[in-house]
Amino acid sequence: MTYPDRRQFLKRASATAVVGMVAGCTGAGGGDSEFNQIGLSAYVRGGSWITAYIEAAEFYAEQIGVDLDVRPNEQSAQQQVSDIRDMANQGYDGIIVGVWDTGAAEGAINNAIDDGIPVIATNADTSSSEIPLYVGFSNYAGGEACAQEMIASLEEQRGDQDEWTVLDVRGPQGNQSANQRSQGFLDVMEEDDRVVVSDVLNGKFARDTAQEVTQEWINANDEVDGIYSGNLSMGLGVVRALENLGLDAPKGEDDHIILTQMDGSGEVNELIGDGVIDAAADQPNYFYNPIAIEYLRMYHEDGSDAIPEVGSTVESGDLDIQTGDYKDVELWSEDIWAPAEIDEQNGHPWFKTNNIIITEENADQPYLWGNVWG
């Protein structure tokens, strides 16, 4: 992968107006200029989860002395494309993108890379095969982990039964994350002859919808032994549905319905500590952008050699994310992202972070984002 050096030209041209420098457009990204300014284009609404994702980037950039320009896309693919193009035109030293619309953003991302500006995607991937790296966890693996926690809890709490019935409350059909989170759960369940998936409900990633469809389904059918929810909001909606139906017995009581879900939060972590929710698979979201910043910085110094190879594993200690005191905790002190497998996705390397399983044992720990930003 090679990157023409137009970025350096843009910086120098603004100071010297030496037009002739355009002719030397070669190189592999390693530069001799300082690493000063990067941009972040991302969706910024959605509560404390996305606040943690954005604020961690701001804290870390300030900590290492880099100017970070955060551009909210306001749920507009057009706005994101415009922001990426503007940051590229200004010759930023790198761009981080949490992609809102994969297809719409690809052209702007490729143009920035053609101009010699590395782009790393975090949280939401791009279809561009040209980016050096994508940083994020595996939705499919998260679904698998929730299924495994579900079966372990069923064995522990309802081990006297020959068969268990469960529900899958998933996100919208056609949404890539929703599909992967549901499929990871269903594939594990299909391999266990003791489990019957009674139904798959569309909770549309919304708390109210998940509450409504779960309540209606249980009213029209028999109770189930377990319910899996594909995101934070739907999990809380399922809890409310069980409360309304008088089926919210906590762990340790005979009528307890096993609940597992994707995502922790301040509210979810507290419910896990109280035994209402059995387990959640969480993301190391406040590491995503600091990891990207470090790889942008290393790329700036060493070019594409700084990017770990597909098929390798990055262990704790292989990557130095400097800790700092923010929000009354020592942030980034626990490498909960590790180990990270380097896979390939959409034709580019994928820094696939570890996921964290939240149970009663660790629900109050300060390394969980929900206990910091919740």
mmCIF file of N, CA and C in Angstrom, residues 322-372:
data_model
loop_
_atom_site.group_PDB
_atom_site.id
_atom_site.type_symbol
_atom_site.label_atom_id
_atom_site.label_comp_id
_atom_site.label_asym_id
_atom_site.label_seq_id
_atom_site.Cartn_x
_atom_site.Cartn_y
_atom_site.Cartn_z
ATOM 1 N N GLN A 322 -1.087 5.415 26.670
ATOM 2 C CA GLN A 322 -0.670 6.069 27.905
ATOM 3 C C GLN A 322 -1.865 6.356 28.808
ATOM 4 N N THR A 323 -1.730 6.003 30.083
ATOM 5 C CA THR A 323 -2.834 6.229 31.013
ATOM 6 C C THR A 323 -2.910 7.703 31.405
ATOM 7 N N GLY A 324 -4.067 8.113 31.883
ATOM 8 C CA GLY A 324 -4.258 9.490 32.324
ATOM 9 C C GLY A 324 -5.413 9.564 33.313
ATOM 10 N N ASP A 325 -5.412 10.557 34.173
ATOM 11 C CA ASP A 325 -6.473 10.718 35.167
ATOM 12 C C ASP A 325 -7.590 11.587 34.607
ATOM 13 N N TYR A 326 -8.719 10.973 34.353
ATOM 14 C CA TYR A 326 -9.886 11.681 33.836
ATOM 15 C C TYR A 326 -11.132 11.129 34.529
ATOM 16 N N LYS A 327 -12.068 11.978 34.792
ATOM 17 C CA LYS A 327 -13.356 11.564 35.363
ATOM 18 C C LYS A 327 -13.169 10.706 36.613
ATOM 19 N N ASP A 328 -12.201 11.059 37.412
ATOM 20 C CA ASP A 328 -11.944 10.420 38.713
ATOM 21 C C ASP A 328 -11.453 8.985 38.617
ATOM 22 N N VAL A 329 -10.947 8.574 37.472
ATOM 23 C CA VAL A 329 -10.348 7.237 37.347
ATOM 24 C C VAL A 329 -9.057 7.357 36.544
ATOM 25 N N GLU A 330 -8.231 6.330 36.640
ATOM 26 C CA GLU A 330 -7.032 6.265 35.823
ATOM 27 C C GLU A 330 -7.409 5.577 34.511
ATOM 28 N N LEU A 331 -7.734 6.398 33.539
ATOM 29 C CA LEU A 331 -8.284 5.868 32.285
ATOM 30 C C LEU A 331 -7.202 5.139 31.477
ATOM 31 N N TRP A 332 -7.592 4.083 30.802
ATOM 32 C CA TRP A 332 -6.746 3.235 29.950
ATOM 33 C C TRP A 332 -5.703 2.451 30.751
ATOM 34 N N SER A 333 -5.911 2.298 32.062
ATOM 35 C CA SER A 333 -4.931 1.567 32.869
ATOM 36 C C SER A 333 -5.080 0.053 32.732
ATOM 37 N N GLU A 334 -6.258 -0.422 32.312
ATOM 38 C CA GLU A 334 -6.486 -1.855 32.097
ATOM 39 C C GLU A 334 -6.648 -2.091 30.598
ATOM 40 N N ASP A 335 -5.796 -2.939 30.038
ATOM 41 C CA ASP A 335 -5.848 -3.202 28.590
ATOM 42 C C ASP A 335 -6.991 -4.162 28.257
ATOM 43 N N ILE A 336 -8.215 -3.693 28.472
ATOM 44 C CA ILE A 336 -9.358 -4.565 28.252
ATOM 45 C C ILE A 336 -9.609 -4.835 26.776
ATOM 46 N N TRP A 337 -8.905 -4.152 25.897
ATOM 47 C CA TRP A 337 -9.039 -4.393 24.460
ATOM 48 C C TRP A 337 -8.293 -5.652 24.024
ATOM 49 N N ALA A 338 -7.374 -6.129 24.873
ATOM 50 C CA ALA A 338 -6.457 -7.207 24.488
ATOM 51 C C ALA A 338 -6.976 -8.580 24.912
ATOM 52 N N PRO A 339 -6.566 -9.622 24.159
ATOM 53 C CA PRO A 339 -5.772 -9.549 22.934
ATOM 54 C C PRO A 339 -6.630 -9.134 21.740
ATOM 55 N N ALA A 340 -6.002 -8.525 20.753
ATOM 56 C CA ALA A 340 -6.689 -8.127 19.526
ATOM 57 C C ALA A 340 -6.160 -8.964 18.371
ATOM 58 N N GLU A 341 -7.060 -9.703 17.728
ATOM 59 C CA GLU A 341 -6.691 -10.454 16.533
ATOM 60 C C GLU A 341 -6.734 -9.507 15.331
ATOM 61 N N ILE A 342 -5.740 -9.623 14.454
ATOM 62 C CA ILE A 342 -5.736 -8.803 13.245
ATOM 63 C C ILE A 342 -6.316 -9.637 12.110
ATOM 64 N N ASP A 343 -7.561 -9.398 11.811
ATOM 65 C CA ASP A 343 -8.256 -10.089 10.726
ATOM 66 C C ASP A 343 -8.314 -9.177 9.501
ATOM 67 N N GLU A 344 -8.964 -9.672 8.484
ATOM 68 C CA GLU A 344 -9.193 -8.844 7.293
ATOM 69 C C GLU A 344 -10.688 -8.663 7.111
ATOM 70 N N GLN A 345 -11.103 -7.440 6.851
ATOM 71 C CA GLN A 345 -12.513 -7.149 6.598
ATOM 72 C C GLN A 345 -12.589 -6.062 5.534
ATOM 73 N N ASN A 346 -13.436 -6.255 4.566
ATOM 74 C CA ASN A 346 -13.596 -5.292 3.471
ATOM 75 C C ASN A 346 -12.272 -4.981 2.777
ATOM 76 N N GLY A 347 -11.374 -5.956 2.770
ATOM 77 C CA GLY A 347 -10.117 -5.798 2.055
ATOM 78 C C GLY A 347 -9.033 -5.051 2.796
ATOM 79 N N HIS A 348 -9.257 -4.729 4.085
ATOM 80 C CA HIS A 348 -8.242 -4.023 4.865
ATOM 81 C C HIS A 348 -8.079 -4.708 6.225
ATOM 82 N N PRO A 349 -6.970 -4.423 6.938
ATOM 83 C CA PRO A 349 -6.767 -5.023 8.254
ATOM 84 C C PRO A 349 -7.823 -4.551 9.261
ATOM 85 N N TRP A 350 -8.187 -5.463 10.138
ATOM 86 C CA TRP A 350 -9.178 -5.191 11.180
ATOM 87 C C TRP A 350 -8.561 -5.507 12.534
ATOM 88 N N PHE A 351 -8.341 -4.468 13.345
ATOM 89 C CA PHE A 351 -7.852 -4.612 14.720
ATOM 90 C C PHE A 351 -9.060 -5.005 15.564
ATOM 91 N N LYS A 352 -9.286 -6.306 15.673
ATOM 92 C CA LYS A 352 -10.514 -6.817 16.311
ATOM 93 C C LYS A 352 -10.292 -6.918 17.814
ATOM 94 N N THR A 353 -10.829 -5.970 18.552
ATOM 95 C CA THR A 353 -10.600 -5.930 19.992
ATOM 96 C C THR A 353 -11.340 -7.051 20.704
ATOM 97 N N ASN A 354 -10.854 -7.336 21.889
ATOM 98 C CA ASN A 354 -11.532 -8.261 22.779
ATOM 99 C C ASN A 354 -12.859 -7.659 23.231
ATOM 100 N N ASN A 355 -13.814 -8.501 23.628
ATOM 101 C CA ASN A 355 -14.995 -7.976 24.315
ATOM 102 C C ASN A 355 -14.911 -8.342 25.790
ATOM 103 N N ILE A 356 -15.668 -7.644 26.605
ATOM 104 C CA ILE A 356 -15.621 -7.830 28.062
ATOM 105 C C ILE A 356 -16.958 -8.410 28.509
ATOM 106 N N ILE A 357 -16.914 -9.493 29.252
ATOM 107 C CA ILE A 357 -18.133 -10.074 29.789
ATOM 108 C C ILE A 357 -18.380 -9.491 31.187
ATOM 109 N N ILE A 358 -19.535 -8.843 31.349
ATOM 110 C CA ILE A 358 -19.900 -8.252 32.639
ATOM 111 C C ILE A 358 -20.818 -9.217 33.381
ATOM 112 N N THR A 359 -20.439 -9.560 34.594
ATOM 113 C CA THR A 359 -21.254 -10.407 35.465
ATOM 114 C C THR A 359 -21.309 -9.754 36.849
ATOM 115 N N GLU A 360 -21.951 -10.441 37.781
ATOM 116 C CA GLU A 360 -22.019 -9.908 39.152
ATOM 117 C C GLU A 360 -20.627 -9.654 39.720
ATOM 118 N N GLU A 361 -19.660 -10.449 39.285
ATOM 119 C CA GLU A 361 -18.320 -10.375 39.866
ATOM 120 C C GLU A 361 -17.570 -9.101 39.507
ATOM 121 N N ASN A 362 -17.830 -8.536 38.328
ATOM 122 C CA ASN A 362 -17.051 -7.356 37.919
ATOM 123 C C ASN A 362 -17.913 -6.141 37.564
ATOM 124 N N ALA A 363 -19.202 -6.204 37.863
ATOM 125 C CA ALA A 363 -20.126 -5.140 37.423
ATOM 126 C C ALA A 363 -19.795 -3.767 38.005
ATOM 127 N N ASP A 364 -19.034 -3.720 39.085
ATOM 128 C CA ASP A 364 -18.725 -2.434 39.704
ATOM 129 C C ASP A 364 -17.305 -1.950 39.393
ATOM 130 N N GLN A 365 -16.622 -2.599 38.480
ATOM 131 C CA GLN A 365 -15.223 -2.262 38.233
ATOM 132 C C GLN A 365 -15.065 -0.942 37.455
ATOM 133 N N PRO A 366 -14.036 -0.166 37.776
ATOM 134 C CA PRO A 366 -13.874 1.141 37.128
ATOM 135 C C PRO A 366 -13.381 1.065 35.684
ATOM 136 N N TYR A 367 -12.982 -0.112 35.208
ATOM 137 C CA TYR A 367 -12.553 -0.205 33.806
ATOM 138 C C TYR A 367 -13.722 -0.363 32.837
ATOM 139 N N LEU A 368 -14.938 -0.478 33.350
ATOM 140 C CA LEU A 368 -16.117 -0.542 32.480
ATOM 141 C C LEU A 368 -16.576 0.880 32.164
ATOM 142 N N TRP A 369 -16.768 1.174 30.890
ATOM 143 C CA TRP A 369 -17.103 2.540 30.498
ATOM 144 C C TRP A 369 -18.376 3.018 31.190
ATOM 145 N N GLY A 370 -19.333 2.118 31.398
ATOM 146 C CA GLY A 370 -20.602 2.502 32.006
ATOM 147 C C GLY A 370 -20.443 3.005 33.430
ATOM 148 N N ASN A 371 -19.378 2.563 34.111
ATOM 149 C CA ASN A 371 -19.140 3.027 35.471
ATOM 150 C C ASN A 371 -18.356 4.332 35.503
ATOM 151 N N VAL A 372 -17.869 4.760 34.348
ATOM 152 C CA VAL A 372 -17.151 6.036 34.242
ATOM 153 C C VAL A 372 -18.061 7.110 33.656
#
